[in-house]
CSV table of C-alpha atoms (C1' of nucleotides) in Angstrom, one decimal:
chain,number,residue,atom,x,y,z
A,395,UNK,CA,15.5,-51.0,3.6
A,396,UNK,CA,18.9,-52.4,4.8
A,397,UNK,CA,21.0,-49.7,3.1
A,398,UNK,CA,24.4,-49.1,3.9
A,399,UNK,CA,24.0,-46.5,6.9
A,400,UNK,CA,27.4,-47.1,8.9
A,401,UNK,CA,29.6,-46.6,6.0
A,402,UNK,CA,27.7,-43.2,4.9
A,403,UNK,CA,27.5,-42.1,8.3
A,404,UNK,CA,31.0,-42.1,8.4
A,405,UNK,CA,31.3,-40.3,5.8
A,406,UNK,CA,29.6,-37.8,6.5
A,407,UNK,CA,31.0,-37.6,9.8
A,408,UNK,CA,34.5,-37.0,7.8
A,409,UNK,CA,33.0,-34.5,5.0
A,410,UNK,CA,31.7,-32.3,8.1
A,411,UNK,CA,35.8,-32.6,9.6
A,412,UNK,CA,37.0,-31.3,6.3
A,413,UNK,CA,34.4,-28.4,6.4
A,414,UNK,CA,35.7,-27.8,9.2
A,415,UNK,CA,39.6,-27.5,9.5
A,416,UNK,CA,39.4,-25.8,6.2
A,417,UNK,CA,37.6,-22.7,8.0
A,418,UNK,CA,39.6,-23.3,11.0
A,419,UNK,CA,42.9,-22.7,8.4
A,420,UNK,CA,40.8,-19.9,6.4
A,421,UNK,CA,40.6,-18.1,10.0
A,422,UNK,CA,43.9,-18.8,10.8
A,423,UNK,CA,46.1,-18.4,8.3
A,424,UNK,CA,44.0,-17.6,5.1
A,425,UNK,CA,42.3,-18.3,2.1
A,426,UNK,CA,45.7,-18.8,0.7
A,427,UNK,CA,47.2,-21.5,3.1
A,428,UNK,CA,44.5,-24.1,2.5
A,429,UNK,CA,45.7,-27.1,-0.2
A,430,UNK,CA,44.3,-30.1,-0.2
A,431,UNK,CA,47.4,-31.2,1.4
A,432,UNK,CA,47.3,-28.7,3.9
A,433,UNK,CA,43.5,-29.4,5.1
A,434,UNK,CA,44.2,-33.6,4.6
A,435,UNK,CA,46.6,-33.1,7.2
A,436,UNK,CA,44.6,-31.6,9.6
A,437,UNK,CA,42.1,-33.7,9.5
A,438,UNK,CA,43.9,-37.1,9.4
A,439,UNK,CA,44.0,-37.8,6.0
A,440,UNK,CA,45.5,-37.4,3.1
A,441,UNK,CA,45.5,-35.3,-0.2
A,442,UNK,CA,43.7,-37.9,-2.0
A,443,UNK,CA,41.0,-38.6,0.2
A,444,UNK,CA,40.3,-34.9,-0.2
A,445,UNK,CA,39.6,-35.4,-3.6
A,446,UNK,CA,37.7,-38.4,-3.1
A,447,UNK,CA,35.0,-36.6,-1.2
A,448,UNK,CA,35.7,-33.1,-3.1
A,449,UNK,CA,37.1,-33.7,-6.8
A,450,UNK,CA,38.3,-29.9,-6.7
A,451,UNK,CA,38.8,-27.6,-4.5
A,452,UNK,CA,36.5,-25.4,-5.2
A,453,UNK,CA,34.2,-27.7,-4.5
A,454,UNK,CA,35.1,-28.0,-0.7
A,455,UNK,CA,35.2,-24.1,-0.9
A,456,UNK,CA,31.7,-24.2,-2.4
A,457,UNK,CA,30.2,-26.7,0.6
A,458,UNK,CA,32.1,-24.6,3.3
A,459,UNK,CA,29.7,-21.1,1.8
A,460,UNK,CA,27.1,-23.2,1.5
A,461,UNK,CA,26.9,-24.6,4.9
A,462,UNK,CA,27.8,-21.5,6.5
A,463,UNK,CA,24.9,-19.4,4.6
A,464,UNK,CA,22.3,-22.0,5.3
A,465,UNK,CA,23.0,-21.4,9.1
A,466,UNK,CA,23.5,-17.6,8.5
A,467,UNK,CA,20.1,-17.5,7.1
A,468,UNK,CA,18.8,-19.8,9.9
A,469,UNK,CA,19.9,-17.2,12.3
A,470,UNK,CA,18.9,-14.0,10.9
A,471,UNK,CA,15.5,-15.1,10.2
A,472,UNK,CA,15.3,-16.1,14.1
A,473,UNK,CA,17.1,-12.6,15.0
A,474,UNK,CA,14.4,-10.6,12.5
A,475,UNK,CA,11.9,-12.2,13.9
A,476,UNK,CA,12.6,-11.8,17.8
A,477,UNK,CA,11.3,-9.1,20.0
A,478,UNK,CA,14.1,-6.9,19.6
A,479,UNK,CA,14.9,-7.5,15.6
A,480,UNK,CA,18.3,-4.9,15.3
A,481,UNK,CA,19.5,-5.6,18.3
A,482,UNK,CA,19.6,-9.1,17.6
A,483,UNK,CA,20.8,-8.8,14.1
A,484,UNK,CA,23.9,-6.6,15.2
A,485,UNK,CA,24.6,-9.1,17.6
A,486,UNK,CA,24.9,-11.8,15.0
A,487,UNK,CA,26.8,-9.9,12.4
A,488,UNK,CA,29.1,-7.9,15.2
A,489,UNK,CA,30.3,-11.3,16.2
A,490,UNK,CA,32.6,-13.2,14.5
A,491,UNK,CA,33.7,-15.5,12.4
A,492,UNK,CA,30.3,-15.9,10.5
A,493,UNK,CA,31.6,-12.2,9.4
A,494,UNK,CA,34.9,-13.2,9.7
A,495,UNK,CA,34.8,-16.0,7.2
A,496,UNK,CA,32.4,-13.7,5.0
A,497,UNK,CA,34.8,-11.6,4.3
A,498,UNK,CA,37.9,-13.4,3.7
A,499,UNK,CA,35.0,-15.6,1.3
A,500,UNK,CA,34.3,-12.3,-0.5
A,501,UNK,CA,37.8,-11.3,-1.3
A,502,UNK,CA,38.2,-14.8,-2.6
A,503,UNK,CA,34.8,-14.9,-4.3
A,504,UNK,CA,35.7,-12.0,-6.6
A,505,UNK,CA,37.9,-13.9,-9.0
A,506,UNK,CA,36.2,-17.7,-8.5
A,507,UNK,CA,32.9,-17.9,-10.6
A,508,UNK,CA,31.9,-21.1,-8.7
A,509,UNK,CA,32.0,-19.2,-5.5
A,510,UNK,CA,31.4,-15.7,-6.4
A,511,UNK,CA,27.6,-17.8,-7.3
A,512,UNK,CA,27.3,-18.9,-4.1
A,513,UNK,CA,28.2,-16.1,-1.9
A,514,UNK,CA,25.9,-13.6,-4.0
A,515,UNK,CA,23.0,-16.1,-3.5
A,516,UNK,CA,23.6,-15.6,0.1
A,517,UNK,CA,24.2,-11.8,0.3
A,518,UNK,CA,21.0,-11.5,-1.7
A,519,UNK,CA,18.8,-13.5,0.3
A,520,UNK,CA,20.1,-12.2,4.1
A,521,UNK,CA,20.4,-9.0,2.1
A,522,UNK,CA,16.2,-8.9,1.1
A,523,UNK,CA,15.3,-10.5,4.6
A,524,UNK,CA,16.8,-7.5,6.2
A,525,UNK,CA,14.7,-4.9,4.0
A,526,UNK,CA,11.5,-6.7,4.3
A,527,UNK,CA,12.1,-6.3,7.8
A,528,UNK,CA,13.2,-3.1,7.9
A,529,UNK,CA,10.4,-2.0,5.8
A,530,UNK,CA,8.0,-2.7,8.7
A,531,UNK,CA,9.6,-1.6,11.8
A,532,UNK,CA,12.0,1.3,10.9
A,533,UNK,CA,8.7,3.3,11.2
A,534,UNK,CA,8.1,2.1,14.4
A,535,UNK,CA,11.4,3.3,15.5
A,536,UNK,CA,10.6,6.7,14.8
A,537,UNK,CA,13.5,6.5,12.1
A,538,UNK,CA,12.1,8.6,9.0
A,539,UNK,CA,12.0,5.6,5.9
A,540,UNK,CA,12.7,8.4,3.0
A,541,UNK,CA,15.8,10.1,4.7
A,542,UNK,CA,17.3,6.4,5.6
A,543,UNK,CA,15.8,4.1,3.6
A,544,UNK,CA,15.6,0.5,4.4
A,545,UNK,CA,18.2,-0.3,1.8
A,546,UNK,CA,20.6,2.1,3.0
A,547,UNK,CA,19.9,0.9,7.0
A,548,UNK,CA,20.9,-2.9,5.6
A,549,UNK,CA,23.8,-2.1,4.1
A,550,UNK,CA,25.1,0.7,6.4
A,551,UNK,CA,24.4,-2.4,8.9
A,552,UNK,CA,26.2,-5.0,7.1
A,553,UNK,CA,29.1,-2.7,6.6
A,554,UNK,CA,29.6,-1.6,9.4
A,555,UNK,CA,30.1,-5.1,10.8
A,556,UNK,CA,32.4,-6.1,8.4
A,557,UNK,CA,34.1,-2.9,9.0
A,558,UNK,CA,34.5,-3.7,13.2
A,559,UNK,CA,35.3,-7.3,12.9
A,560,UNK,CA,37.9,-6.8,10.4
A,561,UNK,CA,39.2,-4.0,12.1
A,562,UNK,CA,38.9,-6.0,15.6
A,563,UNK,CA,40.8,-9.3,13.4
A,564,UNK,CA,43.8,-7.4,12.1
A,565,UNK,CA,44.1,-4.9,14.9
A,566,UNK,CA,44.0,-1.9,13.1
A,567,UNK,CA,43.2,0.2,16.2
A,568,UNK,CA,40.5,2.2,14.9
A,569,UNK,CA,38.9,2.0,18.2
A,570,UNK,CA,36.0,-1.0,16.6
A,571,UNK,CA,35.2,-1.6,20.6
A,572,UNK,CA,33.8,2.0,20.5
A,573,UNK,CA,32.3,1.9,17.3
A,574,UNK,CA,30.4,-2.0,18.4
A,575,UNK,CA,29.9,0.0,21.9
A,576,UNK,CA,28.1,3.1,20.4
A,577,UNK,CA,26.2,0.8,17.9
A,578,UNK,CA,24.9,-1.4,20.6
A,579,UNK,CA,24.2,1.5,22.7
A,580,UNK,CA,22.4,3.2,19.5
A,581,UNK,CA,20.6,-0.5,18.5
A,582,UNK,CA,18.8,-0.4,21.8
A,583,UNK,CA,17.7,3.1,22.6
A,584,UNK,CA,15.6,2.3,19.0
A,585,UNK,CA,13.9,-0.7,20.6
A,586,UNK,CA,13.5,1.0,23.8
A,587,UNK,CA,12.1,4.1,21.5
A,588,UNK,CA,9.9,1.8,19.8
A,589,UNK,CA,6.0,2.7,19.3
A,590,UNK,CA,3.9,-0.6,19.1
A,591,UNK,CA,1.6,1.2,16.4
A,592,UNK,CA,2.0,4.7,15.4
A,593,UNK,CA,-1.1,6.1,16.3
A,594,UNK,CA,-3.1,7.9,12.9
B,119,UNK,CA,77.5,17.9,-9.0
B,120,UNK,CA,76.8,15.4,-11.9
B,121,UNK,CA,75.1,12.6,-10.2
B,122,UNK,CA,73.6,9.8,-12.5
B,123,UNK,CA,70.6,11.1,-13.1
B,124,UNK,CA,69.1,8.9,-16.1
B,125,UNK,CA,69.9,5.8,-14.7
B,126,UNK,CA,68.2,6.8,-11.6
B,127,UNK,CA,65.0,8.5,-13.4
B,128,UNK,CA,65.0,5.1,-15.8
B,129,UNK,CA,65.0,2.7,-12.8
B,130,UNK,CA,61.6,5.3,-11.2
B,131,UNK,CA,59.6,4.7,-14.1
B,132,UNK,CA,60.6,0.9,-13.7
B,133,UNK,CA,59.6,1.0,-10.2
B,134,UNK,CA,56.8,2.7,-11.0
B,135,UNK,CA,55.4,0.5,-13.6
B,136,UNK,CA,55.5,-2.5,-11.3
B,137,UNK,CA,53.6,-1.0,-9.1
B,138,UNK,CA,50.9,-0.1,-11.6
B,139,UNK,CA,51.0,-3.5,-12.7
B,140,UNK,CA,50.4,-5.2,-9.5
B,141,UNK,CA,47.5,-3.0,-8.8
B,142,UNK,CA,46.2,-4.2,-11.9
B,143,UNK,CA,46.8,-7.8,-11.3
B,144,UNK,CA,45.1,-7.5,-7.9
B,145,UNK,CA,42.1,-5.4,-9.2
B,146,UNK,CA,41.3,-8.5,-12.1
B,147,UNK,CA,42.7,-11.7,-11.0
B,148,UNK,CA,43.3,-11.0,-7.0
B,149,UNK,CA,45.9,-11.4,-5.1
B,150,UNK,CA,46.6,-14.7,-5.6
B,151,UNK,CA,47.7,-14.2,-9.3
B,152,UNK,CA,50.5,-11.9,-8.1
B,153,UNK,CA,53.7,-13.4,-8.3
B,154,UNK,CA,57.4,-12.4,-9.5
B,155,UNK,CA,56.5,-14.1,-12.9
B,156,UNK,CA,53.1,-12.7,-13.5
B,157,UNK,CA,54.3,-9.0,-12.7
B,158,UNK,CA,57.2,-9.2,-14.2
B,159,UNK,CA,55.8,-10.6,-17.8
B,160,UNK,CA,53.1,-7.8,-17.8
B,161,UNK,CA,55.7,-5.0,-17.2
B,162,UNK,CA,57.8,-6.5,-20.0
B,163,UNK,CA,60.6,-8.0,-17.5
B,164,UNK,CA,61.9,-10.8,-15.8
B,165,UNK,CA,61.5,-12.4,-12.9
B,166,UNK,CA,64.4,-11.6,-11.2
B,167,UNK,CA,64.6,-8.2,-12.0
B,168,UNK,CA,61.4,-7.8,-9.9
B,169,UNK,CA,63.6,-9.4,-6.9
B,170,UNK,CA,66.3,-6.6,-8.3
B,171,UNK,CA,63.8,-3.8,-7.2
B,172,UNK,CA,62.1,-5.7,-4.8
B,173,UNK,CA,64.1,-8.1,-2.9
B,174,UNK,CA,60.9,-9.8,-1.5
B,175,UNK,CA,57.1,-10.1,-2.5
B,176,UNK,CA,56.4,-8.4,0.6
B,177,UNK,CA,58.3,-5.5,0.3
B,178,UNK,CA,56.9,-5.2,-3.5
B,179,UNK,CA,53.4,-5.1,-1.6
B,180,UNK,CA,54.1,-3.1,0.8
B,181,UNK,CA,54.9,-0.2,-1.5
B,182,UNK,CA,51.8,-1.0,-3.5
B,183,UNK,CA,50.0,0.2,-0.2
B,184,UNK,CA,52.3,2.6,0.6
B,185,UNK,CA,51.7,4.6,-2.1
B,186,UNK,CA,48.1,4.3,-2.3
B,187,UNK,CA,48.4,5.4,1.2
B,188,UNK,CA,49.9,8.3,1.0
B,189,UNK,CA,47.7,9.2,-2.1
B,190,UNK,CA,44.4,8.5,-0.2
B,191,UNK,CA,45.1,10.5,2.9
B,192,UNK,CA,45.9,13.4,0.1
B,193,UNK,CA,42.7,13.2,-1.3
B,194,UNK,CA,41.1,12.8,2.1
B,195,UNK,CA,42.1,15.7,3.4
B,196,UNK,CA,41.2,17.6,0.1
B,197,UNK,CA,37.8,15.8,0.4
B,198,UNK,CA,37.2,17.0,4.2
B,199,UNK,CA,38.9,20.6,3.6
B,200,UNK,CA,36.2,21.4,0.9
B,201,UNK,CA,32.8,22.8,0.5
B,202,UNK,CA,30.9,19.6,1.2
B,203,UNK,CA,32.8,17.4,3.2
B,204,UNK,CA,30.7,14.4,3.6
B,205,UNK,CA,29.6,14.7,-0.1
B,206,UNK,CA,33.1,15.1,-0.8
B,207,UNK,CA,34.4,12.2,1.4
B,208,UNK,CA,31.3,9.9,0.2
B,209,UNK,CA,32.1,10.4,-3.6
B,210,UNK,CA,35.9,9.6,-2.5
B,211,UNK,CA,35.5,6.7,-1.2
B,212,UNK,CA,32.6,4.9,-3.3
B,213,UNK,CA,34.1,5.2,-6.1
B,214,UNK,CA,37.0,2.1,-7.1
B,215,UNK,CA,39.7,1.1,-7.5
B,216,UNK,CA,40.4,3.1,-3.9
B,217,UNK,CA,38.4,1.2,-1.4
B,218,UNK,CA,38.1,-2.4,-3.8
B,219,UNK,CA,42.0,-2.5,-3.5
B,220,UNK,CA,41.8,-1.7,0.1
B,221,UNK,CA,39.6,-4.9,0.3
B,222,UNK,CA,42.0,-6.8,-1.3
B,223,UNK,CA,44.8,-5.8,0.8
B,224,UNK,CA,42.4,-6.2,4.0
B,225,UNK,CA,41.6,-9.5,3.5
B,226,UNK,CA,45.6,-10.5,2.2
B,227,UNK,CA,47.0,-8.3,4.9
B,228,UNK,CA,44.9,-10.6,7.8
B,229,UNK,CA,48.0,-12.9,7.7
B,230,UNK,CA,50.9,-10.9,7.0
B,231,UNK,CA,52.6,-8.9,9.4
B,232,UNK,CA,54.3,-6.6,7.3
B,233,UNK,CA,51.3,-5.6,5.2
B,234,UNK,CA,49.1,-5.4,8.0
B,235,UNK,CA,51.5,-2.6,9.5
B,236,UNK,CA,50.7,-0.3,6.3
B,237,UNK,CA,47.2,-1.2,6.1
B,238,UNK,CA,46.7,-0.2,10.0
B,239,UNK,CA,48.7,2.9,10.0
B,240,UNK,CA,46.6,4.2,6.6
B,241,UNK,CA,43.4,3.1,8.2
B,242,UNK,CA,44.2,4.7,11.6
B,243,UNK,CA,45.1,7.8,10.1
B,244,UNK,CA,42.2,8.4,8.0
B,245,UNK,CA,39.6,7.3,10.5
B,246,UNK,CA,41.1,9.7,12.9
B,247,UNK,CA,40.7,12.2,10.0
B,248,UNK,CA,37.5,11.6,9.5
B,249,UNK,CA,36.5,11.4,13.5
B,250,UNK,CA,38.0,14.8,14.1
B,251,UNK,CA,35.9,16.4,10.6
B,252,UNK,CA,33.0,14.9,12.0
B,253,UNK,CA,33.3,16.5,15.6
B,254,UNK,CA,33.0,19.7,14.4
B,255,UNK,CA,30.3,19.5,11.6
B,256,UNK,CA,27.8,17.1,12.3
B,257,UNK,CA,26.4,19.6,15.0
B,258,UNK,CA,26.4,22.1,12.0
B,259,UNK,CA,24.0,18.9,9.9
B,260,UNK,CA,21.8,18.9,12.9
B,261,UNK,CA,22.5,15.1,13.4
B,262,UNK,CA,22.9,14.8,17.4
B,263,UNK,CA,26.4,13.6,18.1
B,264,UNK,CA,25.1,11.8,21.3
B,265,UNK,CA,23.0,8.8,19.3
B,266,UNK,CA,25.4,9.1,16.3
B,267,UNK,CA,28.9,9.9,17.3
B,268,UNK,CA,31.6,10.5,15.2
B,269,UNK,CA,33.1,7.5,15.9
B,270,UNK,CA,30.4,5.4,14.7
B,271,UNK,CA,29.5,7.7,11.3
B,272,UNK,CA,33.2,7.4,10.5
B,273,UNK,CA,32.8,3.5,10.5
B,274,UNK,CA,29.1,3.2,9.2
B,275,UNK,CA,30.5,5.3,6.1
B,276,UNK,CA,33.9,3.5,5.5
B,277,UNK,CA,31.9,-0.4,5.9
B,278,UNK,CA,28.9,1.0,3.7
B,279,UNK,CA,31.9,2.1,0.8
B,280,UNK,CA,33.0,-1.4,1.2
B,281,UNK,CA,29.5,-3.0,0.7
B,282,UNK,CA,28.8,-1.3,-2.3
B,283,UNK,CA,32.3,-1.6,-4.0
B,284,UNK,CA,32.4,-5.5,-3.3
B,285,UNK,CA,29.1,-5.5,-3.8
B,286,UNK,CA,29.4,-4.0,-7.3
B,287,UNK,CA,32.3,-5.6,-8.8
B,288,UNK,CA,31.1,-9.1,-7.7
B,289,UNK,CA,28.0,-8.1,-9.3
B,290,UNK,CA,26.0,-9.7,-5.5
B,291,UNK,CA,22.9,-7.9,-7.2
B,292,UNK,CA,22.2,-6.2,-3.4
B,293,UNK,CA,21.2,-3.3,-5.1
B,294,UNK,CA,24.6,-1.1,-4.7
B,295,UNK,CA,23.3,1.5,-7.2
B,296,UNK,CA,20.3,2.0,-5.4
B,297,UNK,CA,22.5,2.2,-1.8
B,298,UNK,CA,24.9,4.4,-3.6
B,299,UNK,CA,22.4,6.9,-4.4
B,300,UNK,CA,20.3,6.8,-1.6
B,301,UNK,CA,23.5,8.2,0.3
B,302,UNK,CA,24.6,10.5,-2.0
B,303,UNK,CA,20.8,12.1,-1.3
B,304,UNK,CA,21.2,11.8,2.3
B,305,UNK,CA,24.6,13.0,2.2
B,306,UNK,CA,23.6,16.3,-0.2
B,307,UNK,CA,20.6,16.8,1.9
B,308,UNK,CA,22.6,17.3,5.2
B,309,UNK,CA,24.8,19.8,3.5
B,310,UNK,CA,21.7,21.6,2.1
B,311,UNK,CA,20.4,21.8,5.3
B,312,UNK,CA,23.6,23.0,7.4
B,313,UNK,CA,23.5,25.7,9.7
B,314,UNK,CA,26.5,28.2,9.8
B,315,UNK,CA,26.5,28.0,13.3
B,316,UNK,CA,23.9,26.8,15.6
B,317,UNK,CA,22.1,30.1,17.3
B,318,UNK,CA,22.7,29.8,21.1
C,428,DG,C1',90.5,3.5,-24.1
C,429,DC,C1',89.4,1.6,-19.2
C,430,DA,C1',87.3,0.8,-14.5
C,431,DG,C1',83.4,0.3,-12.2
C,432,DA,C1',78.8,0.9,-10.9
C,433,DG,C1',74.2,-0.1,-12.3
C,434,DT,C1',71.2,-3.1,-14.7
C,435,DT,C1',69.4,-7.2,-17.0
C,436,DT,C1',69.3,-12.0,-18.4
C,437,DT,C1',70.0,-17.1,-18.1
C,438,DA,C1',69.8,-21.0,-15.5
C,439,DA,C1',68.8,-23.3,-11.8
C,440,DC,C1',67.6,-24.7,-6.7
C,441,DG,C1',64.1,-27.0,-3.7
C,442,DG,C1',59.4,-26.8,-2.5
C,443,DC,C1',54.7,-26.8,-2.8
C,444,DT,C1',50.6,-27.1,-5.8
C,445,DG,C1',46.1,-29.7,-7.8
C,446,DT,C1',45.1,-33.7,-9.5
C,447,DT,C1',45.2,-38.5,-11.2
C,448,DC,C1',46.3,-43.5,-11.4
C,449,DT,C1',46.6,-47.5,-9.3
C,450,DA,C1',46.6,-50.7,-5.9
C,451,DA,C1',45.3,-52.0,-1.4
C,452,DC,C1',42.1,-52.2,2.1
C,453,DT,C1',37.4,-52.5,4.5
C,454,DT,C1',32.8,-53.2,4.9
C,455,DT,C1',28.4,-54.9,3.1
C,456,DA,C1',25.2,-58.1,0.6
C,457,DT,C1',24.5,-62.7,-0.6
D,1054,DA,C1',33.3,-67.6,1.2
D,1055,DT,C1',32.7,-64.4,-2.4
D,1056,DA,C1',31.5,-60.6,-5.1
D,1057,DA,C1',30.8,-56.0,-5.2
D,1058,DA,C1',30.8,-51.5,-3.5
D,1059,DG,C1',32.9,-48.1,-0.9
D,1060,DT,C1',37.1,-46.2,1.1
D,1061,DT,C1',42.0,-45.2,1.9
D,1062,DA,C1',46.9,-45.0,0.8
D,1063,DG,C1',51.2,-44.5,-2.1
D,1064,DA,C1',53.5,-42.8,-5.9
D,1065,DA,C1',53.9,-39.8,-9.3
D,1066,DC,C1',52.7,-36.2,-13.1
D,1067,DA,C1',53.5,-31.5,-14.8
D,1068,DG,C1',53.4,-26.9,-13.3
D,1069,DC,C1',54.2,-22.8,-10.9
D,1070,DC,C1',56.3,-20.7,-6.9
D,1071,DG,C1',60.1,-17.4,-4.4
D,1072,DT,C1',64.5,-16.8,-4.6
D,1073,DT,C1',69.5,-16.9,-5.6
D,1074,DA,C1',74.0,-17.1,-8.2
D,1075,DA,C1',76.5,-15.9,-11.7
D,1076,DA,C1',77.4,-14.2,-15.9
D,1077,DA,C1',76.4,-10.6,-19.5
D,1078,DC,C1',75.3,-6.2,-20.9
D,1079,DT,C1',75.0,-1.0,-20.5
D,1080,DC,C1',76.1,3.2,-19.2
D,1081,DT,C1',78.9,6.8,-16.4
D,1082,DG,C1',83.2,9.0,-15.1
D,1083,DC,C1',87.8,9.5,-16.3
DNA sequence: GCAGAGTTTTAACGGCTGTTCTAACTTTAT
DNA sequence: ATAAAGTTAGAACAGCCGTTAAAACTCTGC
């Protein structure tokens, strides 16, 4: 039962740095700026000892989704299933970088198989959380389910997030502190609207 | 009186083709895949006859989304001026390459200055489009501009047109078809049920 | 014909890339 | 102490990059 735990515990200590910096330069200066070199550096190493723990790098791009949509999914399940389930899930996605990181992820995703896999998987499942959800409370909200259907509600949510924190990032001045203001604003009349059972 | 016209009309079309081509590059390899060499060989040229147009990558980019610019606030105003405005504006921008390159040159512009520029003043101008459209028909579509205000519609549609055109060319399987059409119902339902001008 | 402007090509520069090989080093197990 | 396993560092590979300089070609105006 004496296994090696200092060495691996180091390691993993390091395989967490590298996941790191390399959002930390995604965020900063883009998908495009991060080389093995680039992200060695950072993180006190060097190019080779990138490879060691990643032999490509599309396999440090593929840990960096993966741990990012196992604690997306963490927190929208907790958000979903809180007493006030929009509110909280516009609060998540309005916020970066998780969004942030999603879309820069997505426009690099479209021409890398190995990530394109990943980030689908994730979109899917937050995607199909959302609905279920939706399915069961946009009643409750008084919001009629066949003139916005759950599906729609998701997506309309999901883009419009991407839509603010993009603009909010590149300061595009499309007034996305209204738009996250109104939403908010919008987000919580609903719950405050809310109907514990409609009564039939 | 005799300017020289055919050299000037040959060099156009050369300019011209490079900026097809580097829309197509984008569109099916991303961003990444642009460079003097790739353009150049695909408009049957050279490298740095690229650099003779376009002294700088930048400034080759920057009248990719120039021109695009110019040709979506066109068809934007067209879209709002017509019949069915929301239809209008809906089919406009769910439909590629329009919005998918505007991804593309969201996420690439994040870290250059010079792109991000263009890509603010195009998506300034049609937001603020859109916002004023909206003002003065969503009264007439019975929605009540106090829970959804202009400024929020103008986003929610823009970041839904961006979910379901990454969504579809990634192929995330998030069920953009179904989204799509769900709108294009809602959207054709509001225009069905339009009043002229609200009695009062 | 010639001059000159406009256009195109060849060659090359330094720099950064992903990745690999190899050797050195460090820790663990015995 | 030693062998083995795990980890780190140095050097180098071919390849592509943006860009430039300079020479060659082509066309226009005279």
């Amino acid at each position: 039962m004496t296994e090696p735990r200092r060495r691996r515990a180091a390691s993993a200590e390091k395989v967490a740095r590298l996941l790191d910096v390399t959002e930390e330069i995604i965020l900063r200066e883009g998908f495009a700026a991060v080389s093995s070199r680039s992200v060695a550096a950072r993180a006190g190493m060097n190019a080779p000892l990138v490879h060691y723990y990643f032999p490509t790098l599309d396999d440090l791009f593929v840990a960096v989704v993966r741990r990012r949509a196992d604690q997306m999914v963490e927190r929208m399940a907790a958000a979903l299933a809180s007493a006030e389930p929009l509110r909280a899930w516009w609060d998540l996605v309005s916020d970066p970088p998780g969004t942030a990181l999603f879309v820069e992820f997505g426009a690099a995703a479209n021409h890398r198989p190995a990530l394109r896999a990943e980030v689908s998987r994730v979109a899917r499942e937050l995607r199909q959380m959302q609905i279920g959800k939706l399915a069961s409370i946009l009643g409750e909200y008084g919001v009629d389910p066949d003139e916005f259907s759950p599906t729609l509600v998701a997506a309309a949510i999901q883009g419009l997030a991407v839509v603010v924190v993009a603009d909010r990032a590149a300061g595009y001045d499309t007034a996305p502190e209204e738009v996250a203001a109104t939403m908010t604003r919008l987000v919580t009349r609903l719950a405050a609207g809310r109907a514990p059972r409609p009564s039939g």
